[in-house]
Amino acid sequence: MRRLLGLALLVMACGAVAADARSAQDPANGSAAEIERRLSSIEDALRDSQRDARAAEFRAERSRREAARRAAEVNRLASEAASARAEAERQARESKQRADRDAEIARRTAEERKRLVQSAAELKAEIDRRAARERLTWLRIGGGVLVAAIATLAIALRLRRRRALTQPVANCVLEGEESDLLLPGAQLPAALGGVVLGRNPAKATAVLSKGDVGREHARFEYRDGSYFVEHLGSENGTFLNGVPLESHAPAALASGDRLTFSVHQFQFRILK
């Protein structure tokens, strides 16, 4: 703009100089030639000024375009930044909402778990109380049944003992080669302990004074309508019809059976 203003002033000056030259009407040829030369110089300067002016306008236009482009780029970047900021804010809001929902779900889940645990504990306590009551009831029932069973068994044993004591049992005898041994029927019932055979008179009813016979060698007893013999563990053994008896395993007897105590043989007889 400053160059254009200078160019205009220069044109005005040239016009004024030309007017002065024509009005003076100097007849001298040298003055006219000087004036023409000056005018030519002024025209050249004017053309240079116009060229510079056009170049300045071109540069100004290019600067304006560059400025507009940069402004557009800045606006675009600002728009993208605003969009990115809006997107970030939206994502932040969504993240906060998700976090709030997750926190609420976690809180409700914790409350539900706590409620379930409490319900389970109450249910277990109730089951334990019922089980304790049922155990107590069954213990009472079982105790009553046990007491009744024991009482019934005691009564049965007492009645059995009484029948054994009141029922007459026949006397028996062991017939030996050297002597016979009497087995008193009154002592044969199992409820009374039976009759013990051995060499110890203090413990044996049927005494067999032989060194190879045990102090308590065998026991005879009567129960349930039958006679039995039981080996009491003597080393030399007890044999029924030639078969050795196991210790403390009563074996049934019949009249005429052969019994051997160590090497001493007898025949069992039931006296009528």
C-alpha positions as a Markdown table, in Angstrom:
| # | Residue | x | y | z |
|---|---|---|---|---|
| 1 | Met | 0.0 | 0.0 | 0.0 |
| 2 | Arg | 2.9 | 2.4 | 0.8 |
| 3 | Arg | 4.4 | 1.7 | -2.7 |
| 4 | Leu | 1.1 | 2.4 | -4.4 |
| 5 | Leu | 0.8 | 5.7 | -2.5 |
| 6 | Gly | 4.4 | 6.7 | -3.5 |
| 7 | Leu | 3.6 | 5.8 | -7.1 |
| 8 | Ala | 0.5 | 8.0 | -7.1 |
| 9 | Leu | 2.5 | 11.0 | -5.7 |
| 10 | Leu | 5.2 | 10.4 | -8.3 |
| 11 | Val | 2.6 | 10.4 | -11.1 |
| 12 | Met | 1.2 | 13.7 | -9.8 |
| 13 | Ala | 4.7 | 15.2 | -9.6 |
| 14 | Cys | 5.4 | 14.2 | -13.2 |
| 15 | Gly | 2.1 | 15.7 | -14.3 |
| 16 | Ala | 3.0 | 18.9 | -12.6 |
| 17 | Val | 6.5 | 19.0 | -14.1 |
| 18 | Ala | 5.0 | 18.4 | -17.6 |
| 19 | Ala | 2.5 | 21.1 | -17.1 |
| 20 | Asp | 5.2 | 23.5 | -16.0 |
| 21 | Ala | 7.3 | 22.6 | -19.0 |
| 22 | Arg | 4.5 | 23.2 | -21.5 |
| 23 | Ser | 3.4 | 26.4 | -19.8 |
| 24 | Ala | 6.9 | 27.8 | -19.9 |
| 25 | Gln | 7.3 | 27.2 | -23.6 |
| 26 | Asp | 11.0 | 27.4 | -23.4 |
| 27 | Pro | 12.3 | 27.8 | -26.9 |
| 28 | Ala | 15.6 | 26.3 | -26.0 |
| 29 | Asn | 16.1 | 22.9 | -27.5 |
| 30 | Gly | 18.3 | 21.8 | -24.6 |
| 31 | Ser | 15.6 | 22.4 | -22.0 |
| 32 | Ala | 13.1 | 20.4 | -24.0 |
| 33 | Ala | 15.4 | 17.5 | -24.4 |
| 34 | Glu | 16.1 | 17.6 | -20.6 |
| 35 | Ile | 12.4 | 17.6 | -20.0 |
| 36 | Glu | 11.9 | 14.6 | -22.3 |
| 37 | Arg | 14.7 | 12.7 | -20.6 |
| 38 | Arg | 13.2 | 13.4 | -17.2 |
| 39 | Leu | 9.8 | 12.3 | -18.4 |
| 40 | Ser | 11.3 | 9.1 | -19.8 |
| 41 | Ser | 13.0 | 8.4 | -16.4 |
| 42 | Ile | 9.7 | 9.1 | -14.6 |
| 43 | Glu | 7.9 | 6.7 | -16.9 |
| 44 | Asp | 10.5 | 4.0 | -16.3 |
| 45 | Ala | 10.2 | 4.6 | -12.6 |
| 46 | Leu | 6.5 | 4.4 | -12.9 |
| 47 | Arg | 6.7 | 1.1 | -14.8 |
| 48 | Asp | 9.1 | -0.3 | -12.1 |
| 49 | Ser | 6.7 | 0.9 | -9.4 |
| 50 | Gln | 3.7 | -0.8 | -11.2 |
| 51 | Arg | 5.7 | -4.0 | -11.5 |
| 52 | Asp | 6.7 | -3.8 | -7.9 |
| 53 | Ala | 3.1 | -3.1 | -7.0 |
| 54 | Arg | 1.9 | -6.1 | -8.9 |
| 55 | Ala | 4.5 | -8.3 | -7.3 |
| 56 | Ala | 3.6 | -6.9 | -3.9 |
| 57 | Glu | -0.1 | -7.6 | -4.6 |
| 58 | Phe | 0.8 | -11.2 | -5.7 |
| 59 | Arg | 2.8 | -11.8 | -2.6 |
| 60 | Ala | 0.0 | -10.2 | -0.5 |
| 61 | Glu | -2.6 | -12.5 | -2.2 |
| 62 | Arg | -0.4 | -15.5 | -1.6 |
| 63 | Ser | 0.1 | -14.5 | 2.0 |
| 64 | Arg | -3.7 | -14.1 | 2.4 |
| 65 | Arg | -4.3 | -17.6 | 0.9 |
| 66 | Glu | -1.6 | -19.1 | 3.1 |
| 67 | Ala | -3.1 | -17.4 | 6.1 |
| 68 | Ala | -6.6 | -18.7 | 5.1 |
| 69 | Arg | -5.2 | -22.2 | 4.6 |
| 70 | Arg | -3.5 | -22.1 | 8.0 |
| 71 | Ala | -6.7 | -20.7 | 9.6 |
| 72 | Ala | -8.7 | -23.5 | 7.9 |
| 73 | Glu | -6.2 | -26.0 | 9.2 |
| 74 | Val | -6.3 | -24.5 | 12.7 |
| 75 | Asn | -10.1 | -24.6 | 12.6 |
| 76 | Arg | -10.0 | -28.3 | 11.4 |
| 77 | Leu | -7.5 | -29.2 | 14.2 |
| 78 | Ala | -9.7 | -27.3 | 16.7 |
| 79 | Ser | -12.8 | -29.1 | 15.4 |
| 80 | Glu | -11.0 | -32.5 | 15.7 |
| 81 | Ala | -9.7 | -31.6 | 19.2 |
| 82 | Ala | -13.3 | -30.6 | 20.2 |
| 83 | Ser | -14.6 | -33.9 | 18.7 |
| 84 | Ala | -11.9 | -35.8 | 20.5 |
| 85 | Arg | -12.6 | -34.0 | 23.8 |
| 86 | Ala | -16.3 | -34.7 | 23.3 |
| 87 | Glu | -15.6 | -38.4 | 22.6 |
| 88 | Ala | -13.3 | -38.6 | 25.6 |
| 89 | Glu | -16.0 | -37.0 | 27.8 |
| 90 | Arg | -18.6 | -39.4 | 26.4 |
| 91 | Gln | -16.3 | -42.4 | 27.1 |
| 92 | Ala | -15.5 | -41.1 | 30.6 |
| 93 | Arg | -19.3 | -40.8 | 31.3 |
| 94 | Glu | -19.9 | -44.3 | 30.0 |
| 95 | Ser | -17.0 | -45.7 | 32.0 |
| 96 | Lys | -18.3 | -44.0 | 35.1 |
| 97 | Gln | -21.8 | -45.3 | 34.4 |
| 98 | Arg | -20.4 | -48.9 | 34.0 |
| 99 | Ala | -18.3 | -48.5 | 37.1 |
| 100 | Asp | -21.4 | -47.3 | 39.0 |
| 101 | Arg | -23.4 | -50.3 | 37.7 |
| 102 | Asp | -20.7 | -52.7 | 38.6 |
| 103 | Ala | -20.4 | -51.3 | 42.0 |
| 104 | Glu | -24.2 | -51.6 | 42.5 |
| 105 | Ile | -24.1 | -55.2 | 41.2 |
| 106 | Ala | -21.2 | -56.0 | 43.6 |
| 107 | Arg | -23.1 | -54.4 | 46.5 |
| 108 | Arg | -26.3 | -56.3 | 45.7 |
| 109 | Thr | -24.3 | -59.5 | 45.2 |
| 110 | Ala | -22.5 | -59.0 | 48.6 |
| 111 | Glu | -25.8 | -58.4 | 50.3 |
| 112 | Glu | -27.4 | -61.5 | 48.7 |
| 113 | Arg | -24.4 | -63.6 | 49.6 |
| 114 | Lys | -24.5 | -62.3 | 53.2 |
| 115 | Arg | -28.2 | -63.1 | 53.3 |
| 116 | Leu | -27.7 | -66.6 | 51.9 |
| 117 | Val | -24.9 | -67.3 | 54.4 |
| 118 | Gln | -27.1 | -66.1 | 57.3 |
| 119 | Ser | -30.0 | -68.2 | 56.0 |
| 120 | Ala | -27.6 | -71.2 | 55.7 |
| 121 | Ala | -26.3 | -70.7 | 59.2 |
| 122 | Glu | -29.9 | -70.4 | 60.6 |
| 123 | Leu | -30.9 | -73.5 | 58.6 |
| 124 | Lys | -27.9 | -75.5 | 59.9 |
| 125 | Ala | -28.6 | -74.3 | 63.5 |
| 126 | Glu | -32.3 | -75.5 | 63.1 |
| 127 | Ile | -31.1 | -78.8 | 61.6 |
| 128 | Asp | -28.7 | -79.3 | 64.5 |
| 129 | Arg | -31.4 | -78.5 | 67.0 |
| 130 | Arg | -33.8 | -81.0 | 65.4 |
| 131 | Ala | -31.1 | -83.6 | 65.2 |
| 132 | Ala | -30.2 | -83.0 | 68.9 |
| 133 | Arg | -33.9 | -83.4 | 69.8 |
| 134 | Glu | -34.2 | -86.5 | 67.6 |
| 135 | Arg | -31.0 | -88.0 | 69.1 |
| 136 | Leu | -32.3 | -87.3 | 72.6 |
| 137 | Thr | -35.7 | -88.9 | 71.7 |
| 138 | Trp | -34.0 | -91.9 | 70.2 |
| 139 | Leu | -31.7 | -92.2 | 73.2 |
| 140 | Arg | -34.7 | -92.1 | 75.5 |
| 141 | Ile | -36.5 | -94.7 | 73.4 |
| 142 | Gly | -33.3 | -96.8 | 73.0 |
| 143 | Gly | -32.7 | -96.5 | 76.8 |
| 144 | Gly | -36.2 | -97.6 | 77.5 |
| 145 | Val | -36.0 | -100.5 | 75.0 |
| 146 | Leu | -32.6 | -101.5 | 76.5 |
| 147 | Val | -33.9 | -101.3 | 80.0 |
| 148 | Ala | -36.9 | -103.3 | 79.0 |
| 149 | Ala | -34.7 | -105.9 | 77.2 |
| 150 | Ile | -32.4 | -106.2 | 80.2 |
| 151 | Ala | -35.4 | -106.6 | 82.5 |
| 152 | Thr | -36.9 | -109.2 | 80.2 |
| 153 | Leu | -33.6 | -111.1 | 79.9 |
| 154 | Ala | -33.2 | -110.9 | 83.7 |
| 155 | Ile | -36.7 | -112.3 | 84.2 |
| 156 | Ala | -36.1 | -115.0 | 81.6 |
| 157 | Leu | -32.8 | -116.0 | 83.2 |
| 158 | Arg | -34.5 | -116.0 | 86.6 |
| 159 | Leu | -37.4 | -118.1 | 85.3 |
| 160 | Arg | -34.9 | -120.5 | 83.6 |
| 161 | Arg | -32.9 | -120.8 | 86.7 |
| 162 | Arg | -36.0 | -121.4 | 88.7 |
| 163 | Arg | -37.2 | -124.1 | 86.3 |
| 164 | Ala | -33.7 | -125.6 | 86.3 |
| 165 | Leu | -33.7 | -125.7 | 90.1 |
| 166 | Thr | -37.2 | -127.1 | 90.3 |
| 167 | Gln | -37.0 | -129.6 | 87.4 |
| 168 | Pro | -35.5 | -132.9 | 88.6 |
| 169 | Val | -32.4 | -134.0 | 86.8 |
| 170 | Ala | -31.4 | -137.6 | 86.7 |
| 171 | Asn | -28.1 | -138.7 | 88.2 |
| 172 | Cys | -25.3 | -139.8 | 85.9 |
| 173 | Val | -22.3 | -142.0 | 86.4 |
| 174 | Leu | -18.9 | -142.4 | 84.8 |
| 175 | Glu | -18.1 | -146.1 | 84.8 |
| 176 | Gly | -14.4 | -146.7 | 84.9 |
| 177 | Glu | -12.1 | -149.7 | 84.9 |
| 178 | Glu | -10.9 | -149.0 | 88.5 |
| 179 | Ser | -13.9 | -147.1 | 89.9 |
| 180 | Asp | -17.0 | -145.2 | 89.1 |
| 181 | Leu | -17.6 | -141.4 | 89.5 |
| 182 | Leu | -21.1 | -140.2 | 90.4 |
| 183 | Leu | -22.4 | -137.0 | 88.8 |
| 184 | Pro | -25.2 | -135.8 | 91.1 |
| 185 | Gly | -28.3 | -134.7 | 89.1 |
| 186 | Ala | -29.0 | -131.9 | 91.6 |
| 187 | Gln | -25.7 | -130.2 | 90.7 |
| 188 | Leu | -25.8 | -130.8 | 87.0 |
| 189 | Pro | -28.0 | -127.8 | 85.9 |
| 190 | Ala | -26.0 | -125.2 | 84.1 |
| 191 | Ala | -27.6 | -122.5 | 86.2 |
| 192 | Leu | -25.9 | -124.1 | 89.2 |
| 193 | Gly | -22.5 | -124.3 | 87.5 |
| 194 | Gly | -22.6 | -128.0 | 86.7 |
| 195 | Val | -20.3 | -130.7 | 88.1 |
| 196 | Val | -16.5 | -130.3 | 87.8 |
| 197 | Leu | -14.2 | -133.3 | 87.3 |
| 198 | Gly | -10.6 | -133.0 | 88.4 |
| 199 | Arg | -8.0 | -134.1 | 91.0 |
| 200 | Asn | -8.5 | -131.0 | 93.3 |
| 201 | Pro | -11.2 | -132.0 | 95.9 |
| 202 | Ala | -11.6 | -128.3 | 96.8 |
| 203 | Lys | -12.9 | -127.5 | 93.4 |
| 204 | Ala | -14.0 | -130.8 | 91.8 |
| 205 | Thr | -17.2 | -132.7 | 92.7 |
| 206 | Ala | -16.1 | -135.8 | 90.8 |
| 207 | Val | -12.5 | -136.3 | 92.1 |
| 208 | Leu | -10.1 | -138.3 | 89.9 |
| 209 | Ser | -6.9 | -138.5 | 91.9 |
| 210 | Lys | -4.4 | -139.0 | 89.0 |
| 211 | Gly | -1.3 | -136.9 | 88.4 |
| 212 | Asp | -2.0 | -136.6 | 84.7 |
| 213 | Val | -5.5 | -135.2 | 85.3 |
| 214 | Gly | -5.9 | -131.5 | 85.7 |
| 215 | Arg | -7.1 | -129.8 | 88.9 |
| 216 | Glu | -10.3 | -128.8 | 87.0 |
| 217 | His | -10.2 | -131.1 | 84.0 |
| 218 | Ala | -13.7 | -131.1 | 82.7 |
| 219 | Arg | -17.2 | -129.9 | 83.5 |
| 220 | Phe | -20.6 | -131.7 | 83.1 |
| 221 | Glu | -23.8 | -129.8 | 82.9 |
| 222 | Tyr | -27.5 | -130.2 | 82.0 |
| 223 | Arg | -29.4 | -127.6 | 80.0 |
| 224 | Asp | -32.4 | -127.5 | 77.6 |
| 225 | Gly | -33.0 | -131.2 | 78.2 |
| 226 | Ser | -29.5 | -132.4 | 77.2 |
| 227 | Tyr | -26.2 | -133.3 | 79.0 |
| 228 | Phe | -22.9 | -131.6 | 77.9 |
| 229 | Val | -19.3 | -132.1 | 78.7 |
| 230 | Glu | -16.8 | -129.2 | 78.4 |
| 231 | His | -13.0 | -129.5 | 78.4 |
| 232 | Leu | -11.5 | -126.9 | 80.7 |
| 233 | Gly | -8.0 | -126.6 | 79.1 |
| 234 | Ser | -5.9 | -129.3 | 80.7 |
| 235 | Glu | -2.8 | -130.2 | 78.8 |
| 236 | Asn | -3.6 | -133.9 | 78.6 |
| 237 | Gly | -7.0 | -133.3 | 77.0 |
| 238 | Thr | -10.5 | -134.7 | 77.1 |
| 239 | Phe | -11.7 | -137.1 | 74.4 |
| 240 | Leu | -15.3 | -138.0 | 73.5 |
| 241 | Asn | -15.6 | -141.3 | 71.6 |
| 242 | Gly | -11.9 | -140.9 | 70.7 |
| 243 | Val | -12.3 | -137.3 | 69.4 |
| 244 | Pro | -10.4 | -134.6 | 71.3 |
| 245 | Leu | -12.5 | -131.7 | 72.5 |
| 246 | Glu | -11.6 | -128.1 | 72.1 |
| 247 | Ser | -11.3 | -126.1 | 75.2 |
| 248 | His | -14.4 | -124.4 | 76.5 |
| 249 | Ala | -16.5 | -125.8 | 73.7 |
| 250 | Pro | -19.3 | -127.9 | 75.3 |
| 251 | Ala | -20.2 | -131.1 | 73.4 |
| 252 | Ala | -23.5 | -133.0 | 73.8 |
| 253 | Leu | -23.5 | -136.3 | 75.6 |
| 254 | Ala | -25.6 | -139.4 | 75.2 |
| 255 | Ser | -25.8 | -142.4 | 77.4 |
| 256 | Gly | -23.2 | -144.9 | 76.5 |
| 257 | Asp | -20.6 | -142.4 | 75.1 |
| 258 | Arg | -17.0 | -143.1 | 75.9 |
| 259 | Leu | -15.0 | -140.4 | 77.7 |
| 260 | Thr | -11.2 | -140.3 | 78.2 |
| 261 | Phe | -9.5 | -137.9 | 80.6 |
| 262 | Ser | -5.8 | -138.0 | 79.7 |
| 263 | Val | -5.5 | -141.8 | 79.5 |
| 264 | His | -8.2 | -142.7 | 81.9 |
| 265 | Gln | -11.3 | -144.1 | 80.1 |
| 266 | Phe | -14.9 | -144.0 | 81.3 |
| 267 | Gln | -18.4 | -144.7 | 79.9 |
| 268 | Phe | -21.1 | -142.1 | 80.5 |
| 269 | Arg | -24.4 | -143.5 | 81.8 |
| 270 | Ile | -27.7 | -141.7 | 82.7 |
| 271 | Leu | -29.3 | -143.4 | 85.7 |
| 272 | Lys | -33.0 | -143.8 | 85.6 |
